[in-house]
Amino acid sequence: MCVQTLRRGCTIIVPLYADNVLGLSKLYVRLVDMISSAVDMSMFPLAGFMMDRFGRRYATVPGICIFATGMVLMPFTNTFTWLLLAAIMMRFGNGTTSGTMMTLGADLAPAEGTGEFLGLWRITGDFGGAAGPVVVGNIADIFGLSISAFALGGIGYLAVGIFLWLVPETLQRE
């Protein structure tokens, strides 16, 4: 749930920050999104390799930590270039975690009731995804976009803690 909140919150907060705080033109807002998205998608093969070679936590923990750190750094940006670098950092971290949540769900699913488990797993993630824009919007409305970014970063670090201390490694080696 925390990971999906961070992911969906990112898709809302970066363009809002670019427009409302930095005053970037629509072209530059689109460039930030386009370039950082390209970095995100280019990490898909690396994410699969890391999960299969080293383990699910090995791909998830560093990736979410990088993502959350990029989010926390965003409020310190004051130009297109610095925002682009923060967004690239976020999306690099996100890209290296691509597929980890569904793979982990499949690994943890019991032999009996796999479909029900994965359905509930997905609903939990979707709830987190739906919460992302709500968290960003409500916190920004009260405290501003910078505090929203810090809150999302904190949610990302909470996810890292959960993965480190509560989620077992599920990669089975033969």
Backbone as numpy.savetxt, mean C-alpha at the origin, in Angstrom:
# Nx Ny Nz CAx CAy CAz Cx Cy Cz
-6.37 -5.85 6.10 -7.20 -4.67 6.10 -6.32 -3.41 6.10
-5.27 -3.41 6.90 -4.38 -2.24 6.96 -3.70 -1.98 5.62
-3.25 -3.05 4.98 -2.55 -2.90 3.69 -3.49 -2.30 2.65
-4.72 -2.79 2.59 -5.67 -2.27 1.61 -6.06 -0.83 1.93
-6.13 -0.47 3.21 -6.41 0.92 3.58 -5.30 1.82 3.06
-4.07 1.40 3.24 -2.92 2.17 2.75 -2.95 2.29 1.23
-3.20 1.18 0.56 -3.21 1.19 -0.91 -4.28 2.12 -1.47
-5.50 1.97 -1.00 -6.59 2.80 -1.52 -6.45 4.26 -1.09
-5.96 4.47 0.13 -5.73 5.84 0.58 -4.71 6.55 -0.28
-3.70 5.82 -0.72 -2.65 6.39 -1.58 -3.22 6.90 -2.89
-4.15 6.14 -3.46 -4.70 6.56 -4.76 -5.52 7.83 -4.64
-5.96 8.15 -3.44 -6.74 9.37 -3.21 -5.84 10.53 -2.80
-4.92 10.27 -1.87 -4.19 11.37 -1.24 -3.12 11.99 -2.15
-2.46 11.19 -2.96 -1.38 11.75 -3.79 -1.92 12.79 -4.78
-2.97 12.49 -5.55 -3.49 13.54 -6.44 -4.06 14.74 -5.69
-4.71 14.51 -4.56 -5.23 15.64 -3.77 -4.10 16.51 -3.26
-3.05 15.90 -2.77 -1.90 16.65 -2.28 -1.24 17.43 -3.41
-1.08 16.78 -4.55 -0.45 17.43 -5.70 -1.24 18.66 -6.12
-2.55 18.54 -6.14 -3.41 19.64 -6.58 -3.61 20.69 -5.50
-4.06 20.26 -4.33 -4.48 21.21 -3.29 -3.35 21.81 -2.48
-2.27 21.08 -2.27 -1.16 21.60 -1.46 -0.07 22.18 -2.34
0.35 21.42 -3.35 1.44 21.90 -4.21 0.95 22.78 -5.35
-0.33 22.69 -5.68 -0.88 23.50 -6.76 -0.38 23.10 -8.13
-0.10 21.81 -8.31 0.39 21.34 -9.60 -0.74 21.34 -10.62
-0.38 21.53 -11.87 -1.37 21.48 -12.94 -1.84 20.05 -13.13
-2.94 19.90 -13.84 -3.48 18.56 -14.10 -2.48 17.69 -14.82
-1.69 18.27 -15.71 -0.67 17.52 -16.42 0.34 16.91 -15.45
0.82 17.70 -14.49 1.81 17.20 -13.55 1.20 16.18 -12.57
-0.05 16.38 -12.21 -0.73 15.38 -11.36 -0.80 14.05 -12.10
-1.17 14.10 -13.38 -1.23 12.87 -14.18 0.14 12.24 -14.35
1.17 13.06 -14.52 2.53 12.52 -14.66 2.97 11.79 -13.40
2.68 12.37 -12.24 3.02 11.69 -10.98 2.35 10.34 -10.93
1.06 10.31 -11.25 0.32 9.05 -11.20 0.82 8.07 -12.25
1.05 8.53 -13.45 1.47 7.66 -14.54 2.84 7.04 -14.28
3.81 7.87 -13.90 5.17 7.38 -13.70 5.24 6.45 -12.49
4.59 6.85 -11.41 4.64 5.99 -10.21 3.87 4.69 -10.44
2.80 4.73 -11.21 2.07 3.50 -11.54 2.92 2.57 -12.40
3.68 3.12 -13.30 4.57 2.30 -14.13 5.62 1.59 -13.27
6.14 2.30 -12.28 7.09 1.68 -11.35 6.40 0.55 -10.60
5.19 0.82 -10.11 4.41 -0.18 -9.38 4.26 -1.45 -10.22
3.78 -1.31 -11.43 3.52 -2.48 -12.28 4.79 -3.21 -12.69
5.89 -2.49 -12.79 7.14 -3.14 -13.17 7.68 -4.05 -12.06
7.15 -3.89 -10.86 7.59 -4.71 -9.73 6.85 -6.04 -9.61
5.79 -6.25 -10.38 4.99 -7.47 -10.27 5.84 -8.74 -10.38
6.69 -8.87 -11.38 7.50 -10.10 -11.46 8.42 -10.27 -10.25
9.00 -9.17 -9.78 9.88 -9.23 -8.61 9.10 -9.70 -7.38
7.87 -9.22 -7.23 7.04 -9.62 -6.08 6.81 -11.12 -6.09
6.45 -11.68 -7.22 6.23 -13.11 -7.31 7.49 -13.90 -7.04
8.61 -13.43 -7.59 9.88 -14.11 -7.35 10.23 -14.11 -5.87
10.11 -12.94 -5.22 10.46 -12.85 -3.80 9.56 -13.75 -2.95
8.25 -13.75 -3.24 7.34 -14.60 -2.46 7.68 -16.07 -2.61
7.96 -16.50 -3.84 8.22 -17.92 -4.09 9.61 -18.35 -3.67
10.55 -17.45 -3.72 11.94 -17.81 -3.39 12.25 -17.65 -1.91
11.80 -16.53 -1.32 12.19 -16.20 0.05 11.05 -16.32 1.06
9.81 -16.18 0.61 8.68 -16.28 1.52 7.76 -15.08 1.42
6.55 -15.28 1.92 5.52 -14.23 1.82 5.87 -13.02 2.68
6.36 -13.26 3.89 6.73 -12.15 4.77 7.92 -11.38 4.23
8.84 -12.07 3.56 10.02 -11.42 3.01 9.63 -10.38 1.95
8.58 -10.66 1.21 8.10 -9.71 0.20 7.22 -8.63 0.84
6.43 -9.03 1.82 5.44 -8.12 2.38 6.04 -7.08 3.32
6.83 -7.50 4.28 7.32 -6.58 5.31 8.16 -5.45 4.74
9.20 -5.72 3.95 9.97 -4.59 3.42 9.15 -3.72 2.47
8.30 -4.34 1.66 7.50 -3.57 0.71 6.56 -2.60 1.38
5.84 -3.07 2.40 4.91 -2.20 3.11 5.68 -1.14 3.89
6.82 -1.49 4.43 7.65 -0.51 5.14 8.10 0.61 4.20
8.53 0.25 3.00 8.92 1.24 1.99 7.72 2.09 1.60
6.58 1.46 1.38 5.35 2.16 1.02 4.98 3.18 2.10
4.94 2.73 3.35 4.56 3.61 4.46 5.56 4.76 4.63
6.84 4.48 4.43 7.85 5.53 4.54 7.67 6.58 3.45
7.38 6.16 2.24 7.08 7.11 1.17 5.89 7.98 1.50
4.87 7.36 2.12 3.68 8.11 2.52 4.02 9.16 3.57
4.82 8.78 4.55 5.21 9.70 5.61 6.09 10.83 5.07
6.86 10.55 4.04 7.73 11.58 3.44 6.96 12.57 2.56
5.81 12.15 2.05 5.06 13.01 1.12 4.77 14.41 1.66
4.35 14.58 2.91 4.07 15.95 3.38 5.29 16.88 3.41
6.47 16.31 3.30 7.68 17.13 3.29 8.09 17.56 1.89
7.32 17.14 0.89 7.63 17.53 -0.49 7.04 18.90 -0.78
7.74 19.64 -1.64 7.23 20.98 -1.99 7.35 21.29 -3.48
7.73 20.29 -4.26 7.83 20.48 -5.71 7.35 19.20 -6.40
7.13 19.32 -7.69 6.76 18.17 -8.51 7.78 17.05 -8.37
9.05 17.38 -8.46 10.11 16.37 -8.44 10.12 15.60 -7.13
10.03 16.30 -6.01 10.05 15.63 -4.71 8.79 14.79 -4.50
7.65 15.30 -4.94 6.43 14.51 -4.83 6.54 13.27 -5.71
7.06 13.42 -6.91 7.24 12.28 -7.80 8.13 11.23 -7.15
9.22 11.65 -6.52 10.11 10.68 -5.86 9.41 9.97 -4.70
8.64 10.71 -3.92 7.88 10.08 -2.82 6.85 9.11 -3.37
6.17 9.49 -4.45 5.16 8.62 -5.05 5.81 7.37 -5.65
6.97 7.53 -6.27 7.70 6.38 -6.80 8.08 5.43 -5.67
8.52 5.99 -4.56 8.87 5.16 -3.41 7.65 4.38 -2.91
6.52 5.08 -2.81 5.29 4.42 -2.37 4.93 3.27 -3.30
4.92 3.58 -4.59 4.46 2.59 -5.55 5.48 1.47 -5.75
6.76 1.75 -5.56 7.77 0.69 -5.57 7.47 -0.30 -4.44
7.24 0.24 -3.24 6.90 -0.62 -2.10 5.63 -1.40 -2.35
4.61 -0.73 -2.88 3.36 -1.41 -3.18 3.56 -2.50 -4.22
4.32 -2.21 -5.25 4.55 -3.18 -6.32 5.24 -4.44 -5.84
6.16 -4.29 -4.87 6.86 -5.47 -4.37 5.97 -6.32 -3.46
4.78 -5.81 -3.13 3.84 -6.60 -2.34 2.67 -7.10 -3.19
2.74 -6.90 -4.48 1.65 -7.32 -5.36 1.39 -8.81 -5.24
0.14 -9.15 -5.02 -0.26 -10.54 -4.93 -0.03 -11.18 -3.58
0.62 -10.48 -2.68 0.94 -11.10 -1.39 -0.30 -11.39 -0.56
-1.27 -10.50 -0.58 -2.45 -10.70 0.27 -3.27 -11.91 -0.20
-3.47 -12.02 -1.50 -4.24 -13.17 -2.00 -3.45 -14.47 -1.88
-2.15 -14.42 -2.08 -1.32 -15.61 -1.91 -1.33 -16.07 -0.46
-1.20 -15.12 0.45 -1.24 -15.44 1.87 -2.60 -16.02 2.25
-3.67 -15.44 1.73 -5.01 -15.98 1.99 -5.15 -17.41 1.49
-4.65 -17.67 0.29 -4.71 -19.04 -0.26 -3.88 -20.00 0.59
-2.73 -19.53 1.06 -1.88 -20.38 1.91 -2.54 -20.70 3.24
-3.24 -19.73 3.82 -3.85 -19.90 5.14 -5.21 -20.60 5.11
-5.81 -20.68 3.92 -7.15 -21.26 3.81 -7.15 -22.72 4.25
-8.13 -23.10 5.06 -8.22 -24.49 5.50 -8.70 -25.39 4.35
-8.38 -26.67 4.44 -8.79 -27.61 3.40 -10.32 -27.69 3.32
-10.97 -27.66 4.45 -12.43 -27.66 4.50 -12.90 -26.21 4.56
-13.74 -25.81 3.64 -14.28 -24.44 3.66 -13.36 -23.41 3.05
-12.57 -23.82 2.07 -11.64 -22.89 1.42 -12.38 -21.70 0.80
-13.46 -21.98 0.11 -14.21 -20.91 -0.55 -14.76 -19.89 0.44
-15.32 -20.39 1.53 -15.86 -19.49 2.55 -14.76 -18.65 3.17
-13.62 -19.30 3.48 -12.49 -18.58 4.07 -12.00 -17.48 3.14
-11.80 -17.83 1.86 -11.30 -16.82 0.92 -12.32 -15.71 0.68
-13.61 -16.04 0.74 -14.63 -15.01 0.63 -14.55 -14.02 1.78
-14.41 -14.54 2.99 -14.26 -13.66 4.16 -12.95 -12.90 4.13
-11.90 -13.56 3.63 -10.59 -12.91 3.50 -10.72 -11.70 2.57
-11.40 -11.92 1.46 -11.57 -10.85 0.48 -12.43 -9.71 1.02
-13.50 -10.05 1.72 -14.37 -9.02 2.30 -13.59 -8.17 3.30
-12.74 -8.81 4.09 -11.92 -8.08 5.06 -11.01 -7.09 4.34
-10.35 -7.55 3.28 -9.49 -6.66 2.50 -10.28 -5.55 1.84
-11.45 -5.89 1.30 -12.29 -4.86 0.67 -12.76 -3.83 1.67
-13.02 -4.25 2.90 -13.40 -3.30 3.95 -12.25 -2.32 4.18
-11.03 -2.83 4.23 -9.87 -1.96 4.38 -9.73 -1.01 3.20
-9.97 -1.53 2.00 -9.90 -0.69 0.81 -10.94 0.41 0.82
-12.14 0.07 1.29 -13.20 1.09 1.38 -12.87 2.12 2.46
-12.13 1.71 3.48 -11.79 2.62 4.58 -10.74 3.64 4.17
-9.87 3.31 3.21 -8.79 4.22 2.83 -9.25 5.62 2.48
-10.15 5.78 1.51 -10.61 7.13 1.17 -11.35 7.81 2.32
-12.06 7.03 3.13 -12.77 7.60 4.27 -11.77 8.15 5.29
-10.72 7.38 5.56 -9.68 7.83 6.50 -9.04 9.10 5.97
-8.64 9.09 4.71 -8.01 10.28 4.12 -8.94 11.48 4.20
-10.17 11.31 3.76 -11.11 12.42 3.71 -11.44 12.99 5.06
-11.75 12.13 6.02 -12.14 12.62 7.34 -10.99 13.28 8.08
-9.82 12.67 8.04 -8.67 13.28 8.71 -8.27 14.57 8.02
-8.28 14.58 6.69 -7.93 15.80 5.96 -8.93 16.91 6.24
-10.20 16.57 6.36 -11.22 17.57 6.64 -10.98 18.25 7.98
-10.52 17.49 8.95 -10.31 18.04 10.29 -8.91 18.63 10.46
-7.87 17.89 10.00 -6.49 18.27 10.30 -5.64 18.65 9.08
-6.07 18.30 7.89 -5.30 18.59 6.69 -4.73 17.34 6.05
-4.33 17.48 4.79 -3.82 16.34 4.03 -2.50 15.79 4.59
-1.67 16.65 5.13 -0.39 16.17 5.68 -0.62 15.20 6.82
-1.55 15.52 7.70 -1.84 14.62 8.82 -2.47 13.32 8.30
-3.27 13.42 7.24 -3.82 12.20 6.62 -2.70 11.30 6.13
-1.67 11.89 5.54 -0.54 11.09 5.06 0.18 10.42 6.22
0.37 11.16 7.31 1.00 10.55 8.49 0.15 9.41 9.04
-1.17 9.60 9.05 -2.07 8.54 9.54 -1.98 7.30 8.65
-1.98 7.50 7.33 -1.85 6.35 6.43 -0.51 5.66 6.62
0.55 6.45 6.78 1.86 5.85 7.04 1.84 5.03 8.32
1.18 5.56 9.36 1.05 4.83 10.61 0.29 3.53 10.44
-0.76 3.55 9.62 -1.51 2.33 9.33 -0.61 1.32 8.61
0.24 1.82 7.72 1.19 0.94 7.04 2.19 0.33 8.01
2.71 1.13 8.94 3.63 0.59 9.93 2.93 -0.40 10.87
1.65 -0.17 11.15 0.87 -1.13 11.93 0.80 -2.46 11.18
0.59 -2.40 9.86 0.57 -3.61 9.04 1.90 -4.34 9.12
3.00 -3.60 9.09 4.33 -4.22 9.21 4.44 -4.95 10.54
4.01 -4.30 11.62 4.06 -4.94 12.93 3.21 -6.20 12.99
2.03 -6.14 12.41 1.15 -7.32 12.38 1.83 -8.46 11.63
2.44 -8.15 10.49 3.10 -9.21 9.72 4.32 -9.76 10.45
5.05 -8.90 11.14 6.23 -9.38 11.86 5.89 -10.26 13.05
4.84 -9.89 13.79 4.60 -10.57 15.06 3.40 -11.51 15.07
2.48 -11.38 14.14 1.27 -12.18 14.21 1.03 -13.12 13.03
1.66 -12.85 11.91 1.39 -13.65 10.71 2.55 -14.61 10.48
2.27 -15.90 10.46 3.34 -16.87 10.23 3.78 -16.89 8.76
4.98 -17.31 8.54 5.45 -17.52 7.16 4.73 -18.75 6.63
4.16 -18.62 5.44 3.36 -19.72 4.89 4.01 -20.44 3.73
5.18 -20.00 3.29 5.84 -20.67 2.18 6.28 -22.06 2.63
5.82 -23.07 1.92 6.19 -24.46 2.21 7.27 -24.89 1.25
8.40 -25.25 1.78 9.51 -25.72 0.94 9.51 -27.24 0.90
9.80 -27.77 -0.28 9.82 -29.24 -0.43 11.18 -29.79 -0.12
